[in-house]
PDB file of C-alpha atoms in Angstrom:
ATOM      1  CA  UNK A 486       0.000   0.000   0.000  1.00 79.00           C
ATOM      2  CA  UNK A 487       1.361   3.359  -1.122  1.00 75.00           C
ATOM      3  CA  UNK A 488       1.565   6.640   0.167  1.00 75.00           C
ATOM      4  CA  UNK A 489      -0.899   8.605  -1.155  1.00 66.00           C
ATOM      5  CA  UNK A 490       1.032  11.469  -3.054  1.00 69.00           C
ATOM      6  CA  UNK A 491      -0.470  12.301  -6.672  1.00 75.00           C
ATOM      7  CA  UNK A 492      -4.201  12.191  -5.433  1.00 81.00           C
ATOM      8  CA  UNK A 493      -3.554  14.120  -2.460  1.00 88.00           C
ATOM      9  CA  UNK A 494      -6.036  17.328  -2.384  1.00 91.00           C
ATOM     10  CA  UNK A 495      -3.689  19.189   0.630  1.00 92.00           C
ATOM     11  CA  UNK A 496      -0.220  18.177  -0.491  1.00 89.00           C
ATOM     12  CA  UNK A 497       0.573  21.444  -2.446  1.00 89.00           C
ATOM     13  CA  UNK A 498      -1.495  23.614  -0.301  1.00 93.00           C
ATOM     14  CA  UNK A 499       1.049  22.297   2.695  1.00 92.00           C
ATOM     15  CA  UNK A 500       4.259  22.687   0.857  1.00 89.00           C
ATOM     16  CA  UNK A 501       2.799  26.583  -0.041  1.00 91.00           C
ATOM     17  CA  UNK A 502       1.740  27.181   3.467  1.00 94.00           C
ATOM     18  CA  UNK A 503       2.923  25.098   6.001  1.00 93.00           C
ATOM     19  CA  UNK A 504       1.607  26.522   9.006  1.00 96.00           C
ATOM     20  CA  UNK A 505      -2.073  27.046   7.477  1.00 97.00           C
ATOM     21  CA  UNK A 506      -2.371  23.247   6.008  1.00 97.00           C
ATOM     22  CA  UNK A 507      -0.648  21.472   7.981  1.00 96.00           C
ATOM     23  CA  UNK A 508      -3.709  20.478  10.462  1.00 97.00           C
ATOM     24  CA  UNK A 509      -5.550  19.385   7.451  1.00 97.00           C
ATOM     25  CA  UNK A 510      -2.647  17.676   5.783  1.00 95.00           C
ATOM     26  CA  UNK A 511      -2.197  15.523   9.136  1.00 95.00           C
ATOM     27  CA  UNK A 512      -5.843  14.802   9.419  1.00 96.00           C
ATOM     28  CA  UNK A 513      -6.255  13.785   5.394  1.00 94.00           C
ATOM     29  CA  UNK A 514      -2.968  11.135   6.134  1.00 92.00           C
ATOM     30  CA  UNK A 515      -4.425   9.989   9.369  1.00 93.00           C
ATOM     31  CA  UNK A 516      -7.492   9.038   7.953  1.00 93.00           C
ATOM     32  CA  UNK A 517      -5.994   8.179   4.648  1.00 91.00           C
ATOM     33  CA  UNK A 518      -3.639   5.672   6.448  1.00 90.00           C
ATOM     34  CA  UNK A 519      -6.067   4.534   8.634  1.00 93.00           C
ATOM     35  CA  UNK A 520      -8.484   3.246   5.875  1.00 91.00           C
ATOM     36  CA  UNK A 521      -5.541   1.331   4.973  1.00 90.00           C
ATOM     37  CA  UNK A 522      -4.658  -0.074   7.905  1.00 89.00           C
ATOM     38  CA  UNK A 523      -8.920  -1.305   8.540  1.00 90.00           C
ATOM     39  CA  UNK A 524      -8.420  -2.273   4.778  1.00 90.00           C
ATOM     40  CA  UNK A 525      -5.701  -4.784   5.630  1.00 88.00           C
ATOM     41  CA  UNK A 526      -7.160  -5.982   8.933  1.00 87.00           C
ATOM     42  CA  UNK A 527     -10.234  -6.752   7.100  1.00 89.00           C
ATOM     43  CA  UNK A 528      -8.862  -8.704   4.038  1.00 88.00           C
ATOM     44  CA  UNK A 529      -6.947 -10.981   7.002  1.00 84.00           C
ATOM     45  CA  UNK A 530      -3.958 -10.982   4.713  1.00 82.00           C
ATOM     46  CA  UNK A 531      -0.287  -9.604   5.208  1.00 82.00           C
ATOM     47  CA  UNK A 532       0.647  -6.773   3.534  1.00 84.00           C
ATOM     48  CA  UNK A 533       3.422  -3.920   3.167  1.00 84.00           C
ATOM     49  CA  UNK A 534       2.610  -0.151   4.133  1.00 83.00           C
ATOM     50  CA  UNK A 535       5.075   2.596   2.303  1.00 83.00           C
ATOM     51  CA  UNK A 536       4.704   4.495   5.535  1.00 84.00           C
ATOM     52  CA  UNK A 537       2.268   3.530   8.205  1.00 83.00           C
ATOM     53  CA  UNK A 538      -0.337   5.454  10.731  1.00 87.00           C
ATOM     54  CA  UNK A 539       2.144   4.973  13.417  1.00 87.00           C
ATOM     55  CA  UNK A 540       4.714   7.533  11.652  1.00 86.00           C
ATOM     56  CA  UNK A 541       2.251  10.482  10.901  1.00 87.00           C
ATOM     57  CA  UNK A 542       2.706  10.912  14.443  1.00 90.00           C
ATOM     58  CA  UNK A 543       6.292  11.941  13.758  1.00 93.00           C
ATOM     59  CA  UNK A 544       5.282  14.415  10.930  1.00 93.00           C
ATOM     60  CA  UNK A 545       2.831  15.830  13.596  1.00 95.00           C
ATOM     61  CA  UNK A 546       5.026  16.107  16.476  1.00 95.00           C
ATOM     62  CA  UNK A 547       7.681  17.875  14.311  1.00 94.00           C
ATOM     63  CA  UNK A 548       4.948  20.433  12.710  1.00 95.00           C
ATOM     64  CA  UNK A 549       4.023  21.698  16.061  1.00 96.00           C
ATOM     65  CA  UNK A 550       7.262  21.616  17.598  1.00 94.00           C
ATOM     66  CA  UNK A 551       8.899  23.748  15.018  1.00 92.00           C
ATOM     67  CA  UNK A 552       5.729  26.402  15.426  1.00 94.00           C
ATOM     68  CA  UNK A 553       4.091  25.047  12.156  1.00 95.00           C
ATOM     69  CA  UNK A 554       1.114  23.102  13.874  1.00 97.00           C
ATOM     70  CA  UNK A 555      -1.267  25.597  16.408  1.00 96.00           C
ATOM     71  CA  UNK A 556      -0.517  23.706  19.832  1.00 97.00           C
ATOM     72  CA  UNK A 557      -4.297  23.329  19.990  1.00 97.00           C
ATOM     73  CA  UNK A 558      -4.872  21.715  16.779  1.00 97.00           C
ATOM     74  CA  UNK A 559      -1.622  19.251  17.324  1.00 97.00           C
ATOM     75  CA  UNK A 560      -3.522  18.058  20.715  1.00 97.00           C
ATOM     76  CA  UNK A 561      -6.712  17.905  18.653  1.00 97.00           C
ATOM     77  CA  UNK A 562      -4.793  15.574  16.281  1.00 96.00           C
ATOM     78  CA  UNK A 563      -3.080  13.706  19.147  1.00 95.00           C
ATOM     79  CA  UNK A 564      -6.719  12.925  20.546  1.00 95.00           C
ATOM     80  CA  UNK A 565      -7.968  11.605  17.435  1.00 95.00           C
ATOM     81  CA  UNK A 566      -5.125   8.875  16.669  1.00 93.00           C
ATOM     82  CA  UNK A 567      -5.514   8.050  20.239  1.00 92.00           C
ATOM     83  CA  UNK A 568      -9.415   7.160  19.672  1.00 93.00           C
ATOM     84  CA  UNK A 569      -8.505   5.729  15.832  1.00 92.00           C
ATOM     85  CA  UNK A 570      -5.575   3.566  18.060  1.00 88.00           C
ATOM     86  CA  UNK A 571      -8.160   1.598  20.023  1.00 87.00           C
ATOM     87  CA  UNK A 572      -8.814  -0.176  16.336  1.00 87.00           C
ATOM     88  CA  UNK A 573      -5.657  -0.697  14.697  1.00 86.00           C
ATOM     89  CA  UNK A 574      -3.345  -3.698  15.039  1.00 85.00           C
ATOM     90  CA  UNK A 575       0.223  -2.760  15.642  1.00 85.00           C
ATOM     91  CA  UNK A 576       2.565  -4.090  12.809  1.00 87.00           C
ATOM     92  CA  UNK A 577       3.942  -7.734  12.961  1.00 85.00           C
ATOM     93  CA  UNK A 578       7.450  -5.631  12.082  1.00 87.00           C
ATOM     94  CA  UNK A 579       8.683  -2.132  11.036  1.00 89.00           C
ATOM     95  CA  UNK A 580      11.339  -1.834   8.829  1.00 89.00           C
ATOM     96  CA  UNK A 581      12.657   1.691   8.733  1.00 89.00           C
ATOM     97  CA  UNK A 582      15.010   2.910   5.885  1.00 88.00           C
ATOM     98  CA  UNK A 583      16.942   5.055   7.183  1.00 91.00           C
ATOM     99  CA  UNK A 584      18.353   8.105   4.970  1.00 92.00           C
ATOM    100  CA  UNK A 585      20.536  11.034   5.846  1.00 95.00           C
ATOM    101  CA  UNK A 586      18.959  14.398   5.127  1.00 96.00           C
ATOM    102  CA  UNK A 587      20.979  15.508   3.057  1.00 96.00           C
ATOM    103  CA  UNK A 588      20.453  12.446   0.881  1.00 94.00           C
ATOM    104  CA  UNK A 589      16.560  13.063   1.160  1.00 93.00           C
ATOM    105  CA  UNK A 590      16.912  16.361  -0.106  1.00 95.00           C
ATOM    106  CA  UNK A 591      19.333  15.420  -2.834  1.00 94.00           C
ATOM    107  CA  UNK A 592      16.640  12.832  -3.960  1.00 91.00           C
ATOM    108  CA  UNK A 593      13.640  15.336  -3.154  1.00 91.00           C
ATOM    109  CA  UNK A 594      15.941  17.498  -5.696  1.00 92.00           C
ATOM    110  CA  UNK A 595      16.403  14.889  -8.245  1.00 92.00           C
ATOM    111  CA  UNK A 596      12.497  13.880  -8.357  1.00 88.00           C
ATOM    112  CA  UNK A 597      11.660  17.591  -9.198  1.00 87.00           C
ATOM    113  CA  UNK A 598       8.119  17.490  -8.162  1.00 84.00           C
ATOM    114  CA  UNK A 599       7.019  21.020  -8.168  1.00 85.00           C
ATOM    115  CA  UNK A 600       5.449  20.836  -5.037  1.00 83.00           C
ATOM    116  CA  UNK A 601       8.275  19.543  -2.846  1.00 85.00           C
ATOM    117  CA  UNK A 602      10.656  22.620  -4.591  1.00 85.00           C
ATOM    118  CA  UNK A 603      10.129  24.420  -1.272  1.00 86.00           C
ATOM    119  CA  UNK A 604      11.451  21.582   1.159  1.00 89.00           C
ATOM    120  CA  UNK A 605      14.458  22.697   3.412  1.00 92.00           C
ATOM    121  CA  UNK A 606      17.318  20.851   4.700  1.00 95.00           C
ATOM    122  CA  UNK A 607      15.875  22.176   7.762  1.00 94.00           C
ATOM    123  CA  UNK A 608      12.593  20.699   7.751  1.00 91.00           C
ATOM    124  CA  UNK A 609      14.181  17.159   6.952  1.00 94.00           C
ATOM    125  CA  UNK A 610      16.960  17.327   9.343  1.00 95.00           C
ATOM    126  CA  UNK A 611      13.957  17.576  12.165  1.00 93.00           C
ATOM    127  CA  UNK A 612      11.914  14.935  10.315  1.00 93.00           C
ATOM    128  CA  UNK A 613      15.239  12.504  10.828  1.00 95.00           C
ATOM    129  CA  UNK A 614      15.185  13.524  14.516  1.00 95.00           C
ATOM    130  CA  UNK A 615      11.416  12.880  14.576  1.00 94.00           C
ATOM    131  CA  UNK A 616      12.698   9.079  13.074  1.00 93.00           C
ATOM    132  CA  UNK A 617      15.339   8.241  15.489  1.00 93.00           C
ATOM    133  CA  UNK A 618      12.597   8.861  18.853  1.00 93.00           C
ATOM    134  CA  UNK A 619      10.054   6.896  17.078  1.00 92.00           C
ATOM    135  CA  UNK A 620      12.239   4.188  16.477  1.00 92.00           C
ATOM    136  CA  UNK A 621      13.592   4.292  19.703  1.00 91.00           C
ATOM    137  CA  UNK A 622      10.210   4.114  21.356  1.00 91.00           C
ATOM    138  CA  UNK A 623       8.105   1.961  18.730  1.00 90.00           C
ATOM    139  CA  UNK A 624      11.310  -0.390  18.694  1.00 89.00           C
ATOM    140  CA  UNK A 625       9.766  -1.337  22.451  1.00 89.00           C
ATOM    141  CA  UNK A 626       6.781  -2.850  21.113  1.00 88.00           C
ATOM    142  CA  UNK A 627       7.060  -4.096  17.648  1.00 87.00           C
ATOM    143  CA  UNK A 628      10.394  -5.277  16.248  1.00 87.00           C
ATOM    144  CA  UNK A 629      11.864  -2.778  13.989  1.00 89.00           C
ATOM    145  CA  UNK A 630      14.217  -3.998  11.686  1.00 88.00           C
ATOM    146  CA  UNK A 631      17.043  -0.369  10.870  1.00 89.00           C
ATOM    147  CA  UNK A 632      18.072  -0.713   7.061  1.00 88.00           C
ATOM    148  CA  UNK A 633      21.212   2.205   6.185  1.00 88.00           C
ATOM    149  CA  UNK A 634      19.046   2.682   2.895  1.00 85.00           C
ATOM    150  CA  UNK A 635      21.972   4.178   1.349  1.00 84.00           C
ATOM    151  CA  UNK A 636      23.958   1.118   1.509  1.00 84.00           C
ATOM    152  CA  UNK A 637      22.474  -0.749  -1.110  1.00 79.00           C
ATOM    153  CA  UNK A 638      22.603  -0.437  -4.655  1.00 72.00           C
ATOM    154  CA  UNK A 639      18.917  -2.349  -5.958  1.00 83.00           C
ATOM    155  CA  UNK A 640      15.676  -2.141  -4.047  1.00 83.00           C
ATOM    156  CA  UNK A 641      15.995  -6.025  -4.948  1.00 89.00           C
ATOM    157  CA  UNK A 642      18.784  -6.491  -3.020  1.00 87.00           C
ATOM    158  CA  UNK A 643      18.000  -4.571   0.064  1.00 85.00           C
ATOM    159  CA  UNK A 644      14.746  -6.400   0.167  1.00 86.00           C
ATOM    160  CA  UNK A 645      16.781  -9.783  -0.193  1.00 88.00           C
ATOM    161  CA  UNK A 646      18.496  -8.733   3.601  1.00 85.00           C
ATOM    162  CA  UNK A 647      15.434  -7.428   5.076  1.00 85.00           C
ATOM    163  CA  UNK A 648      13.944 -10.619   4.180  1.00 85.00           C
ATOM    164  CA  UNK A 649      16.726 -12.681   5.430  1.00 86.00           C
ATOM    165  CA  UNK A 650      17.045 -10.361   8.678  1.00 83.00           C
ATOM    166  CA  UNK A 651      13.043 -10.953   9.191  1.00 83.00           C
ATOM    167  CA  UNK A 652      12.922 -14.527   9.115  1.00 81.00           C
ATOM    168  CA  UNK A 653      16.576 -15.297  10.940  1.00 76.00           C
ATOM    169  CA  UNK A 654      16.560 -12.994  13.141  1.00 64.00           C
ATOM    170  CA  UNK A 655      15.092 -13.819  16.928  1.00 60.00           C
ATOM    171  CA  UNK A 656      13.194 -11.311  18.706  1.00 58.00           C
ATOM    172  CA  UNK A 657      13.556 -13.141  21.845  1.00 53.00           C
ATOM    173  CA  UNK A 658      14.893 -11.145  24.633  1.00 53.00           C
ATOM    174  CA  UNK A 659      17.033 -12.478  27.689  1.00 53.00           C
ATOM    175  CA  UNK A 660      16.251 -11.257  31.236  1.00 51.00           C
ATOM    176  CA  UNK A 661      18.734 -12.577  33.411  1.00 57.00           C
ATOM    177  CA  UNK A 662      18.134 -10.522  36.553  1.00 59.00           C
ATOM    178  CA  UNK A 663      15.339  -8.095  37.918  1.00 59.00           C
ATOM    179  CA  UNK A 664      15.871  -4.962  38.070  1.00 56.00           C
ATOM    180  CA  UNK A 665      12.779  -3.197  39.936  1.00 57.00           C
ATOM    181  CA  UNK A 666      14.059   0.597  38.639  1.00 55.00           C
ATOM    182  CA  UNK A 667      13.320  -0.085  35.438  1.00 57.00           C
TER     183      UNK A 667
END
């Protein structure tokens, strides 16, 4: 299931105005994502998300901590994936590809999509901060399998060691002692 990018009503309007769209750009992906997530659940099938509901959080977060969300509207949002939570199943893994920055905007350059002509360095730079908490955190529920995306030369071949790294790796953990402080 792919982002949705060419059909999406907001996405210009956003990248024009940040701090006016960016409520309604959050709310369109939530609910955009979350239709695919009830999709999936209800076909009882496995399937592959581009980007999942559980990262629009980080978008979110980042907006209003960089003053481009209203604090009100960023609780607002908070509230409603909290209530859309109660019906989603969390992921069976995450695999996150992680890029530098400066190689997102270098690609973000290359694709020339006139809409994304105003991204900053900046802006992604936060968004990779935004990554490494939610991966951190999420990483404490569901395994999350950390691909250096710029490694690899094929999509084929970096999809040959995630799938390797899925099915041989253990996510067993050991606890040899108790530690009550934790």
């Amino acid at each position: 299931h792919y982002e949705p990018v060419t059909d999406n009503e907001y996405l210009a309007d956003f990248y024009r105005d940040t701090p006016r769209y960016s409520f309604a750009m959050q709310v369109y992906l939530l609910n955009r994502r979350f239709q695919q997530h009830q999709e999936i659940i209800w076909r009882g099938r496995s399937a592959v998300q581009d980007r999942t509901i559980y990262e629009d959080s980080i978008f979110a977060k980042m907006l209003a901590t960089t003053g481009l969300m209203d604090a009100r509207d960023y609780r607002t949002y908070v509230d409603l994936f909290k209530n859309m939570s109660n019906f989603m199943c969390k992921p069976s893994v995450i695999v996150y590809l992680d890029v530098s920055p400066a190689s997102s905007y270098e690609r973000i350059r290359m694709r020339s999509r006139d809409v994304e002509s105003t991204i900053k360095l900046e802006y992604l730079e936060a968004l990779h901060a935004g990554y490494a908490e939610f991966v951190q955190n999420i990483s404490k529920v569901v395994p999350v399998i950390r691909v250096d995306y710029e490694r690899f030369a094929t999509a084929e071949e970096m999809a040959e060691v995630i799938r390797r790294e899925y099915l041989d790796a253990s996510f067993l953990r050991q606890v040899t002692r108790f530690d009550p402080t934790r």
